[in-house]
Amino acid sequence: MATVRRHSHCLESVVTTVKFSSLPLTPALLDNIASLGYTELTPIQAESLPLILDGNDVIAQAKTGSGKTACFGIGLLSRLDLTDFNVQAMVVCPTRELADQVCNELRKLARFTQNIKVLALCGGTPARPQAESLAHGVHIVVGTPGRLQEHLRKRHLRLDNLNTLVLDEADRMLDMGFEEAVSEVISYAPKQRQTLLFSATFADPIRELSRKFQNNPLTVSIENNHQDNAIEQRFFQIDKNKRSNALGYLLAFYRPESTVIFCNTKKDCHDVANGLEGNGFSVQSLHGDLEQRDRDQVLVRFANKSCSILVATDVAARGLDIKELQAVINYELPWDPEIYVHRIGRTGRAGNTGLALSLCTPQELPRVKAIEDYQKFSAQWDEVAPFQAGREQRLEPPMITLWIDGGRKDKIRPGDILGALTGEKGILGSEVGKIDIFDNHAYVAIKRASIDSALGCLRTGKIKGRNFNVRKSQWG
């Protein structure tokens, strides 16, 4: 069920199959879309895109993997005047990583249309080349709030011709403290424009942001009821002082290869991670106090399967998109059933099955009732048995991460690392996992059985003709 709301008036419609070819788009853009293999619209696209193409301001509830980038991307591309090399569309993102993803998607959508210029404006890279690119003319900019501020203040970036403004993952931008920066960036934009706001939740701060910057917006919300899909939900009633022991039992009984455990507070996040680590589990924590570099390291190791368990708060997990996540565990249920649905929706994606396991004390039973009402289903209850930590319960991650003291600034590419590992007397390419390259360092995941051979290859061999320091990651 998809609901489109405008002020207090509510329109409800059942999502039906809609093909891109039915939309009022130019033949060139339709050809681009078809070349990417897109035929039918996702639910968020089916509800939002017609409204966007009609020129409405839209506030849409959408998360990573829903097709939201193509949704606003097609909308802004449809309004471009290719003969005008002034900035006509701007997408504001909370992180450099998301901005890069959006840029790549926009370029793919526009790849068969000549002369469309898309530019990323993010921190962590020099500002001067960005200013030079702006001076030569750009149609679309995608950036983070701080770097956009910088270019606007220096008048490298001008928004006089802007017709479409997109705020992507707006809730995460607010969580990260970017509200003032976003407000300043928007202050440079013309009053007459289309403003599209995408957020995973519709909390009060998001509605306030919409009120300040949008004009009579239409609200689109796709309700995801998981009881009919690939996510198996189970609830476990426990005494308050048995919560940690019950968590150990769930991990030992179900033995998921990758698990995100959600806590409601940073303190619980820290305590749970320490307790699991003390019992021999492979675990890391993700919370709002982490520096960006530490956050990057945590996410790299979890995504490349060299750590099995990630303990996180809701705020820290914004934008988290881990492929093949097998289980989500609610150490404590959230107060808002919408947040519960958002949490468990991180598993069971792309045709995979997933587990959603929730611990609940008698005092928290009203939260379960709210979840039942929200999802229109009856909770399935199971029991937990006493847990005693032992080596037989530990599930070792299949991979170990190696840290390399060289990155983009050394012009290292994934192929250079793969070549150094699989050259003469090297390991098989099938033993090499995910490779992540940052400005000054890189990470590569290696199957556990091949880690010593991989270390030997990189320590005695060369990458791009140079020797780099290599070591096992801290949690490998």
CSV table of C-alpha atoms in Angstrom, one decimal:
chain,number,residue,atom,x,y,z
A,1,MET,CA,0.0,0.0,0.0
A,2,ALA,CA,1.3,3.4,-0.9
A,3,THR,CA,-0.1,6.6,0.6
A,4,VAL,CA,0.2,10.1,-0.9
A,5,ARG,CA,-0.7,12.9,1.5
A,6,ARG,CA,-1.2,16.6,0.9
A,7,HIS,CA,-1.8,18.5,4.1
A,8,SER,CA,-4.7,16.9,5.9
A,9,HIS,CA,-6.2,15.5,2.7
A,10,CYS,CA,-5.3,11.8,2.2
A,11,LEU,CA,-5.3,9.9,-1.1
A,12,GLU,CA,-4.7,6.2,-0.9
A,13,SER,CA,-3.8,4.0,-3.9
A,14,VAL,CA,-2.7,0.4,-4.5
A,15,VAL,CA,0.7,0.3,-6.3
A,16,THR,CA,0.3,-1.3,-9.7
A,17,THR,CA,2.9,-2.2,-12.3
A,18,VAL,CA,4.0,1.0,-14.1
A,19,LYS,CA,6.5,0.9,-17.0
A,20,PHE,CA,9.0,3.7,-17.6
A,21,SER,CA,7.9,3.8,-21.2
A,22,SER,CA,4.5,5.2,-20.0
A,23,LEU,CA,6.1,8.3,-18.6
A,24,PRO,CA,6.2,11.6,-20.5
A,25,LEU,CA,10.0,11.5,-21.0
A,26,THR,CA,12.2,12.4,-24.0
A,27,PRO,CA,13.1,9.5,-26.3
A,28,ALA,CA,16.8,10.0,-25.4
A,29,LEU,CA,16.1,9.6,-21.7
A,30,LEU,CA,13.8,6.6,-22.2
A,31,ASP,CA,16.6,5.0,-24.3
A,32,ASN,CA,19.1,5.7,-21.5
A,33,ILE,CA,16.7,4.1,-18.9
A,34,ALA,CA,16.0,1.0,-21.1
A,35,SER,CA,19.8,0.5,-21.7
A,36,LEU,CA,20.3,0.2,-18.0
A,37,GLY,CA,17.7,-2.6,-17.8
A,38,TYR,CA,15.1,-0.6,-16.1
A,39,THR,CA,11.6,-1.5,-17.3
A,40,GLU,CA,9.2,-1.3,-14.3
A,41,LEU,CA,9.1,1.4,-11.6
A,42,THR,CA,9.8,0.5,-8.0
A,43,PRO,CA,7.0,1.4,-5.6
A,44,ILE,CA,8.6,4.7,-4.5
A,45,GLN,CA,9.2,5.6,-8.2
A,46,ALA,CA,5.7,4.7,-9.2
A,47,GLU,CA,4.2,7.0,-6.6
A,48,SER,CA,6.8,9.9,-6.7
A,49,LEU,CA,8.0,10.2,-10.3
A,50,PRO,CA,4.7,11.3,-11.8
A,51,LEU,CA,4.4,14.0,-9.1
A,52,ILE,CA,8.0,15.1,-9.7
A,53,LEU,CA,7.5,15.3,-13.5
A,54,ASP,CA,4.4,17.4,-12.9
A,55,GLY,CA,6.7,20.0,-11.1
A,56,ASN,CA,5.4,19.4,-7.5
A,57,ASP,CA,7.5,19.7,-4.4
A,58,VAL,CA,7.7,16.2,-2.9
A,59,ILE,CA,8.7,14.8,0.5
A,60,ALA,CA,9.2,11.0,0.1
A,61,GLN,CA,9.9,8.3,2.6
A,62,ALA,CA,12.6,6.2,1.0
A,63,LYS,CA,15.7,4.3,2.0
A,64,THR,CA,18.8,3.0,0.3
A,65,GLY,CA,17.9,0.3,-2.2
A,66,SER,CA,14.4,1.6,-3.0
A,67,GLY,CA,15.3,3.3,-6.3
A,68,LYS,CA,15.1,6.8,-4.9
A,69,THR,CA,18.2,8.1,-6.7
A,70,ALA,CA,16.8,7.1,-10.1
A,71,CYS,CA,13.6,8.7,-9.0
A,72,PHE,CA,14.9,12.2,-8.4
A,73,GLY,CA,17.6,11.7,-11.1
A,74,ILE,CA,15.1,11.1,-13.9
A,75,GLY,CA,13.1,14.1,-12.6
A,76,LEU,CA,16.0,16.6,-12.7
A,77,LEU,CA,17.4,15.3,-16.0
A,78,SER,CA,14.0,15.8,-17.6
A,79,ARG,CA,14.2,19.5,-16.8
A,80,LEU,CA,17.7,20.2,-18.0
A,81,ASP,CA,18.4,22.8,-20.8
A,82,LEU,CA,21.6,21.3,-22.3
A,83,THR,CA,22.4,24.6,-24.0
A,84,ASP,CA,22.7,26.4,-20.7
A,85,PHE,CA,25.9,25.5,-18.8
A,86,ASN,CA,24.8,27.1,-15.6
A,87,VAL,CA,23.9,24.9,-12.5
A,88,GLN,CA,20.3,23.9,-13.0
A,89,ALA,CA,20.1,21.1,-10.4
A,90,MET,CA,21.7,20.5,-7.0
A,91,VAL,CA,21.6,17.4,-4.8
A,92,VAL,CA,22.7,17.8,-1.2
A,93,CYS,CA,24.0,14.6,0.5
A,94,PRO,CA,25.2,13.9,4.1
A,95,THR,CA,28.4,12.0,3.1
A,96,ARG,CA,31.0,11.9,0.4
A,97,GLU,CA,30.3,8.2,-0.1
A,98,LEU,CA,26.6,8.9,-0.9
A,99,ALA,CA,27.4,11.9,-3.1
A,100,ASP,CA,29.8,9.6,-5.1
A,101,GLN,CA,27.0,7.0,-5.5
A,102,VAL,CA,24.5,9.7,-6.6
A,103,CYS,CA,27.0,11.1,-9.1
A,104,ASN,CA,27.6,7.7,-10.6
A,105,GLU,CA,23.9,6.9,-10.9
A,106,LEU,CA,23.2,10.3,-12.6
A,107,ARG,CA,26.0,9.8,-15.1
A,108,LYS,CA,24.7,6.3,-15.9
A,109,LEU,CA,21.2,7.7,-16.5
A,110,ALA,CA,22.6,10.4,-18.8
A,111,ARG,CA,25.4,8.4,-20.5
A,112,PHE,CA,23.9,8.5,-24.0
A,113,THR,CA,22.9,12.2,-23.8
A,114,GLN,CA,25.8,14.3,-25.0
A,115,ASN,CA,27.4,17.1,-23.0
A,116,ILE,CA,25.6,16.7,-19.6
A,117,LYS,CA,28.1,17.8,-17.0
A,118,VAL,CA,27.7,16.4,-13.5
A,119,LEU,CA,30.2,17.5,-10.7
A,120,ALA,CA,30.8,16.2,-7.2
A,121,LEU,CA,31.5,18.9,-4.6
A,122,CYS,CA,32.7,17.1,-1.5
A,123,GLY,CA,35.3,17.6,1.3
A,124,GLY,CA,38.3,15.3,1.5
A,125,THR,CA,39.4,16.4,-2.0
A,126,PRO,CA,41.0,19.7,-3.2
A,127,ALA,CA,38.6,22.6,-3.7
A,128,ARG,CA,40.6,24.3,-6.5
A,129,PRO,CA,40.0,21.7,-9.2
A,130,GLN,CA,36.3,21.8,-8.3
A,131,ALA,CA,36.2,25.6,-8.7
A,132,GLU,CA,37.9,25.3,-12.1
A,133,SER,CA,35.3,22.8,-13.2
A,134,LEU,CA,32.5,25.1,-12.1
A,135,ALA,CA,34.1,27.9,-14.1
A,136,HIS,CA,33.9,25.8,-17.3
A,137,GLY,CA,30.2,25.2,-16.8
A,138,VAL,CA,28.2,22.4,-15.1
A,139,HIS,CA,24.6,21.3,-15.3
A,140,ILE,CA,24.3,19.3,-12.0
A,141,VAL,CA,26.2,19.5,-8.8
A,142,VAL,CA,26.1,16.8,-6.1
A,143,GLY,CA,27.7,17.7,-2.8
A,144,THR,CA,28.0,17.7,1.0
A,145,PRO,CA,26.8,20.7,3.0
A,146,GLY,CA,30.2,22.0,4.1
A,147,ARG,CA,31.9,22.0,0.7
A,148,LEU,CA,28.8,23.5,-1.0
A,149,GLN,CA,28.9,26.3,1.6
A,150,GLU,CA,32.5,26.9,0.8
A,151,HIS,CA,32.0,27.3,-2.9
A,152,LEU,CA,28.9,29.4,-2.5
A,153,ARG,CA,30.6,31.8,-0.1
A,154,LYS,CA,33.5,32.2,-2.5
A,155,ARG,CA,31.0,32.6,-5.4
A,156,HIS,CA,32.6,29.7,-7.3
A,157,LEU,CA,29.1,28.2,-7.3
A,158,ARG,CA,26.1,30.2,-8.4
A,159,LEU,CA,22.5,29.0,-8.1
A,160,ASP,CA,20.8,31.8,-10.1
A,161,ASN,CA,19.5,29.3,-12.7
A,162,LEU,CA,18.7,26.4,-10.3
A,163,ASN,CA,15.3,24.8,-11.0
A,164,THR,CA,15.6,21.6,-8.9
A,165,LEU,CA,17.0,21.1,-5.4
A,166,VAL,CA,17.2,17.6,-3.9
A,167,LEU,CA,17.9,16.9,-0.2
A,168,ASP,CA,18.9,13.2,-0.1
A,169,GLU,CA,18.8,11.3,3.2
A,170,ALA,CA,17.6,14.5,4.9
A,171,ASP,CA,17.1,12.7,8.3
A,172,ARG,CA,20.7,11.7,8.3
A,173,MET,CA,21.9,15.2,7.6
A,174,LEU,CA,19.9,16.4,10.6
A,175,ASP,CA,21.3,13.6,12.7
A,176,MET,CA,24.9,14.6,11.7
A,177,GLY,CA,24.3,18.2,12.8
A,178,PHE,CA,24.1,19.8,9.3
A,179,GLU,CA,20.8,21.7,9.7
A,180,GLU,CA,22.5,25.2,9.8
A,181,ALA,CA,24.8,24.4,6.9
A,182,VAL,CA,21.9,23.0,4.8
A,183,SER,CA,19.8,26.2,5.6
A,184,GLU,CA,22.7,28.4,4.5
A,185,VAL,CA,23.2,26.5,1.2
A,186,ILE,CA,19.4,26.7,0.4
A,187,SER,CA,19.5,30.5,1.1
A,188,TYR,CA,21.5,30.9,-2.1
A,189,ALA,CA,18.9,29.2,-4.2
A,190,PRO,CA,16.0,31.0,-6.0
A,191,LYS,CA,12.6,31.0,-4.2
A,192,GLN,CA,11.0,29.7,-7.4
A,193,ARG,CA,12.3,26.1,-7.7
A,194,GLN,CA,11.2,22.5,-7.2
A,195,THR,CA,12.4,21.0,-3.9
A,196,LEU,CA,12.5,17.3,-3.4
A,197,LEU,CA,13.2,15.9,0.1
A,198,PHE,CA,14.0,12.2,0.6
A,199,SER,CA,14.2,10.7,4.1
A,200,ALA,CA,14.0,7.2,5.7
A,201,THR,CA,11.7,8.6,8.4
A,202,PHE,CA,9.0,11.3,8.8
A,203,ALA,CA,10.0,12.5,12.3
A,204,ASP,CA,9.0,16.0,13.4
A,205,PRO,CA,12.4,17.6,12.5
A,206,ILE,CA,12.0,16.4,8.9
A,207,ARG,CA,8.5,17.9,8.7
A,208,GLU,CA,9.8,21.2,10.0
A,209,LEU,CA,12.6,21.1,7.4
A,210,SER,CA,9.9,20.6,4.7
A,211,ARG,CA,7.8,23.4,6.1
A,212,LYS,CA,10.8,25.8,5.9
A,213,PHE,CA,12.0,25.0,2.4
A,214,GLN,CA,9.2,23.4,0.4
A,215,ASN,CA,6.1,24.9,-1.2
A,216,ASN,CA,2.8,22.9,-0.7
A,217,PRO,CA,4.6,19.5,-0.9
A,218,LEU,CA,3.0,16.2,-1.7
A,219,THR,CA,4.0,13.5,0.8
A,220,VAL,CA,4.7,9.9,-0.5
A,221,SER,CA,5.1,7.0,1.9
A,222,ILE,CA,5.5,3.4,0.9
A,223,GLU,CA,4.4,1.1,3.7
A,224,ASN,CA,6.6,-2.0,3.8
A,225,ASN,CA,4.8,-4.8,5.6
A,226,HIS,CA,7.3,-7.5,6.1
A,227,GLN,CA,5.1,-10.4,7.2
A,228,ASP,CA,4.6,-11.5,3.6
A,229,ASN,CA,8.1,-11.3,2.4
A,230,ALA,CA,11.5,-12.9,3.1
A,231,ILE,CA,12.0,-11.6,6.7
A,232,GLU,CA,11.2,-14.0,9.5
A,233,GLN,CA,10.2,-12.1,12.6
A,234,ARG,CA,10.5,-13.6,16.1
A,235,PHE,CA,10.0,-12.1,19.5
A,236,PHE,CA,11.4,-13.4,22.8
A,237,GLN,CA,10.0,-12.3,26.2
A,238,ILE,CA,12.8,-12.1,28.8
A,239,ASP,CA,13.4,-10.6,32.2
A,240,LYS,CA,15.2,-7.3,32.2
A,241,ASN,CA,18.4,-8.7,33.9
A,242,LYS,CA,18.5,-11.6,31.4
A,243,ARG,CA,18.8,-9.5,28.2
A,244,SER,CA,22.6,-10.0,27.7
A,245,ASN,CA,22.4,-13.7,28.3
A,246,ALA,CA,19.4,-14.0,25.9
A,247,LEU,CA,21.4,-12.2,23.2
A,248,GLY,CA,24.3,-14.7,23.6
A,249,TYR,CA,21.8,-17.5,23.2
A,250,LEU,CA,20.3,-16.1,20.0
A,251,LEU,CA,23.7,-15.6,18.4
A,252,ALA,CA,24.8,-19.1,19.4
A,253,PHE,CA,21.5,-20.8,18.4
A,254,TYR,CA,21.0,-19.1,15.0
A,255,ARG,CA,24.7,-18.6,14.2
A,256,PRO,CA,24.1,-15.9,11.5
A,257,GLU,CA,27.2,-15.0,9.5
A,258,SER,CA,26.4,-11.3,9.6
A,259,THR,CA,24.3,-9.6,12.2
A,260,VAL,CA,23.4,-6.0,13.1
A,261,ILE,CA,22.3,-5.6,16.8
A,262,PHE,CA,20.3,-2.4,17.4
A,263,CYS,CA,20.5,-0.6,20.8
A,264,ASN,CA,18.6,2.5,21.8
A,265,THR,CA,21.5,4.3,23.5
A,266,LYS,CA,25.2,4.7,23.0
A,267,LYS,CA,25.9,3.3,26.4
A,268,ASP,CA,24.0,0.1,25.6
A,269,CYS,CA,25.8,-0.1,22.3
A,270,HIS,CA,29.2,0.1,24.1
A,271,ASP,CA,28.2,-2.3,26.9
A,272,VAL,CA,26.8,-4.9,24.5
A,273,ALA,CA,29.8,-4.9,22.2
A,274,ASN,CA,32.2,-5.2,25.2
A,275,GLY,CA,30.2,-8.1,26.6
A,276,LEU,CA,30.1,-10.0,23.4
A,277,GLU,CA,33.8,-9.4,22.7
A,278,GLY,CA,34.5,-10.7,26.2
A,279,ASN,CA,32.6,-13.9,25.3
A,280,GLY,CA,34.7,-14.4,22.2
A,281,PHE,CA,32.4,-13.1,19.5
A,282,SER,CA,33.7,-11.1,16.5
A,283,VAL,CA,32.1,-7.7,17.1
A,284,GLN,CA,32.4,-4.0,16.5
A,285,SER,CA,30.3,-1.1,17.6
A,286,LEU,CA,29.0,1.9,15.6
A,287,HIS,CA,27.8,5.0,17.4
A,288,GLY,CA,27.7,8.7,17.0
A,289,ASP,CA,31.0,9.4,18.9
A,290,LEU,CA,33.2,7.7,16.3
A,291,GLU,CA,35.4,9.8,14.1
A,292,GLN,CA,34.9,9.4,10.4
A,293,ARG,CA,38.1,7.4,9.9
A,294,ASP,CA,37.1,4.9,12.7
A,295,ARG,CA,33.6,4.7,11.2
A,296,ASP,CA,35.1,3.9,7.8
A,297,GLN,CA,37.2,1.1,9.3
A,298,VAL,CA,34.2,-0.4,11.2
A,299,LEU,CA,32.0,-0.4,8.1
A,300,VAL,CA,34.8,-1.8,5.9
A,301,ARG,CA,35.4,-4.8,8.1
A,302,PHE,CA,31.7,-5.6,8.6
A,303,ALA,CA,30.9,-5.2,4.9
A,304,ASN,CA,33.8,-7.4,3.8
A,305,LYS,CA,32.9,-10.2,6.2
A,306,SER,CA,35.9,-10.0,8.4
A,307,CYS,CA,33.7,-9.1,11.4
A,308,SER,CA,30.4,-11.0,12.1
A,309,ILE,CA,28.5,-8.6,14.4
A,310,LEU,CA,27.9,-4.9,14.3
A,311,VAL,CA,26.3,-3.2,17.4
A,312,ALA,CA,24.7,0.1,16.4
A,313,THR,CA,22.4,2.9,17.4
A,314,ASP,CA,19.7,4.1,15.0
A,315,VAL,CA,21.5,7.4,14.4
A,316,ALA,CA,24.9,5.8,13.6
A,317,ALA,CA,23.3,3.2,11.3
A,318,ARG,CA,21.7,5.9,9.0
A,319,GLY,CA,22.5,5.0,5.4
A,320,LEU,CA,24.0,1.7,6.3
A,321,ASP,CA,23.6,-0.7,3.3
A,322,ILE,CA,25.2,-4.1,3.8
A,323,LYS,CA,24.5,-6.7,1.2
A,324,GLU,CA,23.5,-10.2,2.3
A,325,LEU,CA,22.8,-9.2,5.9
A,326,GLN,CA,21.5,-12.3,7.5
A,327,ALA,CA,20.0,-11.1,10.8
A,328,VAL,CA,18.9,-8.0,12.7
A,329,ILE,CA,18.5,-8.3,16.4
A,330,ASN,CA,16.7,-5.7,18.5
A,331,TYR,CA,18.5,-5.7,21.9
A,332,GLU,CA,15.7,-3.4,23.0
A,333,LEU,CA,12.6,-2.5,20.9
A,334,PRO,CA,12.3,1.1,19.7
A,335,TRP,CA,9.4,3.2,20.9
A,336,ASP,CA,8.3,3.9,17.3
A,337,PRO,CA,7.0,1.0,15.2
A,338,GLU,CA,8.2,2.8,12.1
A,339,ILE,CA,11.8,2.7,13.3
A,340,TYR,CA,11.3,-1.1,14.0
A,341,VAL,CA,10.2,-1.7,10.4
A,342,HIS,CA,13.1,0.4,9.2
A,343,ARG,CA,15.6,-1.6,11.3
A,344,ILE,CA,14.5,-5.0,10.2
A,345,GLY,CA,14.2,-3.9,6.5
A,346,ARG,CA,18.0,-4.0,6.3
A,347,THR,CA,17.9,-7.8,6.1
A,348,GLY,CA,16.0,-10.0,3.6
A,349,ARG,CA,17.0,-7.9,0.6
A,350,ALA,CA,17.5,-8.7,-3.1
A,351,GLY,CA,15.9,-12.1,-3.0
A,352,ASN,CA,17.7,-13.2,0.2
A,353,THR,CA,15.9,-14.4,3.4
A,354,GLY,CA,16.5,-12.7,6.7
A,355,LEU,CA,15.9,-13.0,10.4
A,356,ALA,CA,14.5,-10.3,12.7
A,357,LEU,CA,14.9,-11.3,16.3
A,358,SER,CA,13.6,-9.0,19.1
A,359,LEU,CA,14.1,-9.2,22.9
A,360,CYS,CA,11.3,-7.8,25.0
A,361,THR,CA,10.7,-7.4,28.7
A,362,PRO,CA,7.1,-7.5,30.1
A,363,GLN,CA,7.3,-3.7,30.4
A,364,GLU,CA,7.9,-3.4,26.7
A,365,LEU,CA,4.8,-5.4,25.6
A,366,PRO,CA,3.0,-2.2,24.5
A,367,ARG,CA,5.7,-1.6,22.0
A,368,VAL,CA,5.0,-5.1,20.5
A,369,LYS,CA,1.3,-4.3,20.3
A,370,ALA,CA,2.2,-1.0,18.5
A,371,ILE,CA,4.3,-3.0,16.0
A,372,GLU,CA,1.5,-5.5,15.5
A,373,ASP,CA,-1.0,-2.7,14.8
A,374,TYR,CA,1.4,-1.0,12.4
A,375,GLN,CA,2.2,-4.1,10.4
A,376,LYS,CA,-1.3,-5.7,10.8
A,377,PHE,CA,0.1,-9.0,11.9
A,378,SER,CA,0.4,-11.1,15.1
A,379,ALA,CA,3.8,-11.4,16.7
A,380,GLN,CA,5.4,-14.9,16.7
A,381,TRP,CA,6.8,-15.7,20.2
A,382,ASP,CA,9.7,-18.1,21.0
A,383,GLU,CA,11.6,-18.9,24.1
A,384,VAL,CA,15.3,-18.6,24.9
A,385,ALA,CA,17.4,-21.0,26.8
A,386,PRO,CA,20.2,-20.2,29.3
A,387,PHE,CA,23.4,-19.3,27.5
A,388,GLN,CA,26.9,-20.2,28.7
A,389,ALA,CA,29.8,-18.8,26.6
A,390,GLY,CA,32.0,-21.4,25.1
A,391,ARG,CA,34.2,-21.8,22.1
A,392,GLU,CA,31.7,-24.0,20.3
A,393,GLN,CA,29.3,-21.0,20.0
A,394,ARG,CA,31.8,-18.8,18.3
A,395,LEU,CA,31.4,-18.2,14.6
A,396,GLU,CA,34.7,-17.1,13.1
A,397,PRO,CA,34.3,-14.6,10.2
A,398,PRO,CA,35.3,-16.1,6.9
A,399,MET,CA,37.6,-13.2,6.0
A,400,ILE,CA,40.5,-11.3,7.5
A,401,THR,CA,41.2,-7.7,6.5
A,402,LEU,CA,44.7,-6.4,5.5
A,403,TRP,CA,45.5,-2.7,5.9
A,404,ILE,CA,47.8,-1.2,3.2
A,405,ASP,CA,49.6,2.1,3.8
A,406,GLY,CA,48.8,3.5,0.4
A,407,GLY,CA,45.6,4.7,-1.3
A,408,ARG,CA,44.2,7.0,-4.0
A,409,LYS,CA,46.9,9.7,-3.5
A,410,ASP,CA,49.4,7.0,-4.4
A,411,LYS,CA,47.3,6.2,-7.5
A,412,ILE,CA,46.5,2.7,-6.2
A,413,ARG,CA,43.5,1.0,-7.8
A,414,PRO,CA,41.8,-2.2,-6.8
A,415,GLY,CA,43.4,-4.0,-9.8
A,416,ASP,CA,46.9,-3.1,-8.6
A,417,ILE,CA,46.2,-4.8,-5.2
A,418,LEU,CA,44.6,-7.8,-6.9
A,419,GLY,CA,47.5,-8.1,-9.3
A,420,ALA,CA,50.0,-8.0,-6.4
A,421,LEU,CA,48.2,-10.8,-4.6
A,422,THR,CA,47.6,-13.1,-7.5
A,423,GLY,CA,50.8,-12.8,-9.5
A,424,GLU,CA,53.5,-15.4,-9.8
A,425,LYS,CA,53.5,-17.6,-6.7
A,426,GLY,CA,50.5,-15.6,-5.5
A,427,ILE,CA,47.1,-16.7,-4.2
A,428,LEU,CA,44.0,-17.5,-6.2
A,429,GLY,CA,41.7,-14.6,-7.1
A,430,SER,CA,38.8,-16.5,-5.5
A,431,GLU,CA,40.6,-16.0,-2.1
A,432,VAL,CA,40.4,-12.2,-2.4
A,433,GLY,CA,37.3,-10.4,-1.2
A,434,LYS,CA,36.2,-6.8,-1.1
A,435,ILE,CA,38.9,-4.1,-1.8
A,436,ASP,CA,38.3,-0.6,-0.4
A,437,ILE,CA,40.6,2.3,-1.3
A,438,PHE,CA,40.7,5.6,0.6
A,439,ASP,CA,42.9,8.6,0.1
A,440,ASN,CA,45.9,7.4,2.1
A,441,HIS,CA,45.3,3.8,2.8
A,442,ALA,CA,43.4,0.7,1.5
A,443,TYR,CA,41.8,-2.5,2.8
A,444,VAL,CA,41.6,-5.9,1.2
A,445,ALA,CA,39.7,-8.9,2.6
A,446,ILE,CA,41.4,-12.3,2.3
A,447,LYS,CA,39.9,-15.7,3.1
A,448,ARG,CA,41.1,-16.8,6.5
A,449,ALA,CA,43.0,-19.9,5.2
A,450,SER,CA,45.1,-17.7,2.8
A,451,ILE,CA,45.9,-14.8,5.0
A,452,ASP,CA,49.6,-15.8,5.7
A,453,SER,CA,50.3,-16.3,1.9
A,454,ALA,CA,48.6,-13.0,1.1
A,455,LEU,CA,50.7,-11.1,3.7
A,456,GLY,CA,53.8,-12.7,2.2
A,457,CYS,CA,52.8,-11.6,-1.3
A,458,LEU,CA,52.3,-7.9,-0.3
A,459,ARG,CA,55.3,-7.7,2.0
A,460,THR,CA,57.8,-9.1,-0.4
A,461,GLY,CA,56.2,-7.9,-3.6
A,462,LYS,CA,55.3,-4.5,-4.9
A,463,ILE,CA,52.2,-2.5,-5.7
A,464,LYS,CA,52.6,-0.2,-8.7
A,465,GLY,CA,56.3,-0.7,-8.4
A,466,ARG,CA,56.5,0.4,-4.7
A,467,ASN,CA,56.7,-1.3,-1.3
A,468,PHE,CA,54.0,-0.4,1.2
A,469,ASN,CA,53.5,-1.3,4.8
A,470,VAL,CA,50.9,-4.1,5.2
A,471,ARG,CA,49.4,-5.5,8.4
A,472,LYS,CA,46.4,-7.4,9.7
A,473,SER,CA,43.5,-5.2,10.7
A,474,GLN,CA,43.0,-4.7,14.5
A,475,TRP,CA,39.9,-7.0,14.6
A,476,GLY,CA,41.0,-9.5,11.9
